[in-house]
Amino acid sequence: MGHLPDSPRSSLVHLTDEGADAVTALKARERAMLGRVGGDLTDVEISACLRVLTRMLEFLDDVDVN
């Protein structure tokens, strides 16, 4: 029998090292692209933008467009 998580909030899915590397590379590309959009954007502003856009995409995943 498999090991159950210690708490109901424990994640049942974990990234592999390869997956974590892919996420890191993706975030680096996003930052580079956003840096080109507005050269005067700070790292804090770019991070906030990414958080907002991620939340919007999560919300839109649940929206029925039909």
mmCIF file of C-alpha atoms in Angstrom:
data_model
loop_
_atom_site.group_PDB
_atom_site.id
_atom_site.type_symbol
_atom_site.label_atom_id
_atom_site.label_comp_id
_atom_site.label_asym_id
_atom_site.label_seq_id
_atom_site.Cartn_x
_atom_site.Cartn_y
_atom_site.Cartn_z
ATOM 1 C CA MET A 1 0.000 0.000 0.000
ATOM 2 C CA GLY A 2 1.317 3.483 -0.850
ATOM 3 C CA HIS A 3 2.228 6.138 1.673
ATOM 4 C CA LEU A 4 -0.604 8.551 2.433
ATOM 5 C CA PRO A 5 0.170 12.232 2.919
ATOM 6 C CA ASP A 6 0.480 13.434 6.518
ATOM 7 C CA SER A 7 -2.204 16.047 6.043
ATOM 8 C CA PRO A 8 -5.172 16.523 3.693
ATOM 9 C CA ARG A 9 -3.390 19.615 2.348
ATOM 10 C CA SER A 10 -0.256 17.667 1.409
ATOM 11 C CA SER A 11 0.368 17.565 -2.315
ATOM 12 C CA LEU A 12 -0.150 14.234 -4.027
ATOM 13 C CA VAL A 13 1.784 15.402 -7.088
ATOM 14 C CA HIS A 14 5.406 16.531 -7.105
ATOM 15 C CA LEU A 15 7.525 17.956 -9.905
ATOM 16 C CA THR A 16 10.427 15.908 -11.132
ATOM 17 C CA ASP A 17 13.822 17.602 -11.372
ATOM 18 C CA GLU A 18 13.253 17.847 -15.124
ATOM 19 C CA GLY A 19 9.833 19.447 -14.574
ATOM 20 C CA ALA A 20 11.246 21.949 -12.077
ATOM 21 C CA ASP A 21 13.983 22.868 -14.574
ATOM 22 C CA ALA A 22 11.328 23.399 -17.266
ATOM 23 C CA VAL A 23 9.300 25.695 -14.981
ATOM 24 C CA THR A 24 12.422 27.680 -14.087
ATOM 25 C CA ALA A 25 13.280 28.088 -17.787
ATOM 26 C CA LEU A 26 9.714 29.174 -18.573
ATOM 27 C CA LYS A 27 9.755 31.800 -15.831
ATOM 28 C CA ALA A 28 13.097 33.121 -17.100
ATOM 29 C CA ARG A 29 11.662 33.454 -20.631
ATOM 30 C CA GLU A 30 8.581 35.249 -19.279
ATOM 31 C CA ARG A 31 10.740 37.711 -17.365
ATOM 32 C CA ALA A 32 12.915 38.350 -20.426
ATOM 33 C CA MET A 33 9.861 38.971 -22.617
ATOM 34 C CA LEU A 34 8.244 41.280 -20.078
ATOM 35 C CA GLY A 35 11.535 43.122 -19.698
ATOM 36 C CA ARG A 36 11.500 43.914 -23.414
ATOM 37 C CA VAL A 37 7.901 45.157 -23.288
ATOM 38 C CA GLY A 38 8.750 47.975 -20.920
ATOM 39 C CA GLY A 39 12.390 48.493 -20.114
ATOM 40 C CA ASP A 40 11.507 50.605 -17.089
ATOM 41 C CA LEU A 41 9.541 47.826 -15.319
ATOM 42 C CA THR A 42 11.064 46.685 -12.054
ATOM 43 C CA ASP A 43 11.428 43.056 -10.988
ATOM 44 C CA VAL A 44 8.684 43.645 -8.400
ATOM 45 C CA GLU A 45 6.314 44.991 -11.077
ATOM 46 C CA ILE A 46 7.036 42.062 -13.395
ATOM 47 C CA SER A 47 6.420 39.581 -10.558
ATOM 48 C CA ALA A 48 3.126 41.287 -9.716
ATOM 49 C CA CYS A 49 2.093 41.193 -13.376
ATOM 50 C CA LEU A 50 2.837 37.474 -13.604
ATOM 51 C CA ARG A 51 0.811 36.817 -10.428
ATOM 52 C CA VAL A 52 -2.168 38.794 -11.757
ATOM 53 C CA LEU A 53 -2.084 37.143 -15.181
ATOM 54 C CA THR A 54 -1.783 33.674 -13.618
ATOM 55 C CA ARG A 55 -4.809 34.317 -11.395
ATOM 56 C CA MET A 56 -6.804 35.648 -14.351
ATOM 57 C CA LEU A 57 -5.987 32.552 -16.413
ATOM 58 C CA GLU A 58 -6.994 30.290 -13.502
ATOM 59 C CA PHE A 59 -10.304 32.160 -13.228
ATOM 60 C CA LEU A 60 -10.921 32.038 -16.963
ATOM 61 C CA ASP A 61 -10.391 28.275 -16.992
ATOM 62 C CA ASP A 62 -13.680 27.986 -15.073
ATOM 63 C CA VAL A 63 -15.639 30.442 -17.231
ATOM 64 C CA ASP A 64 -18.113 28.958 -19.689
ATOM 65 C CA VAL A 65 -17.875 31.022 -22.873
ATOM 66 C CA ASN A 66 -20.836 29.391 -24.582
#
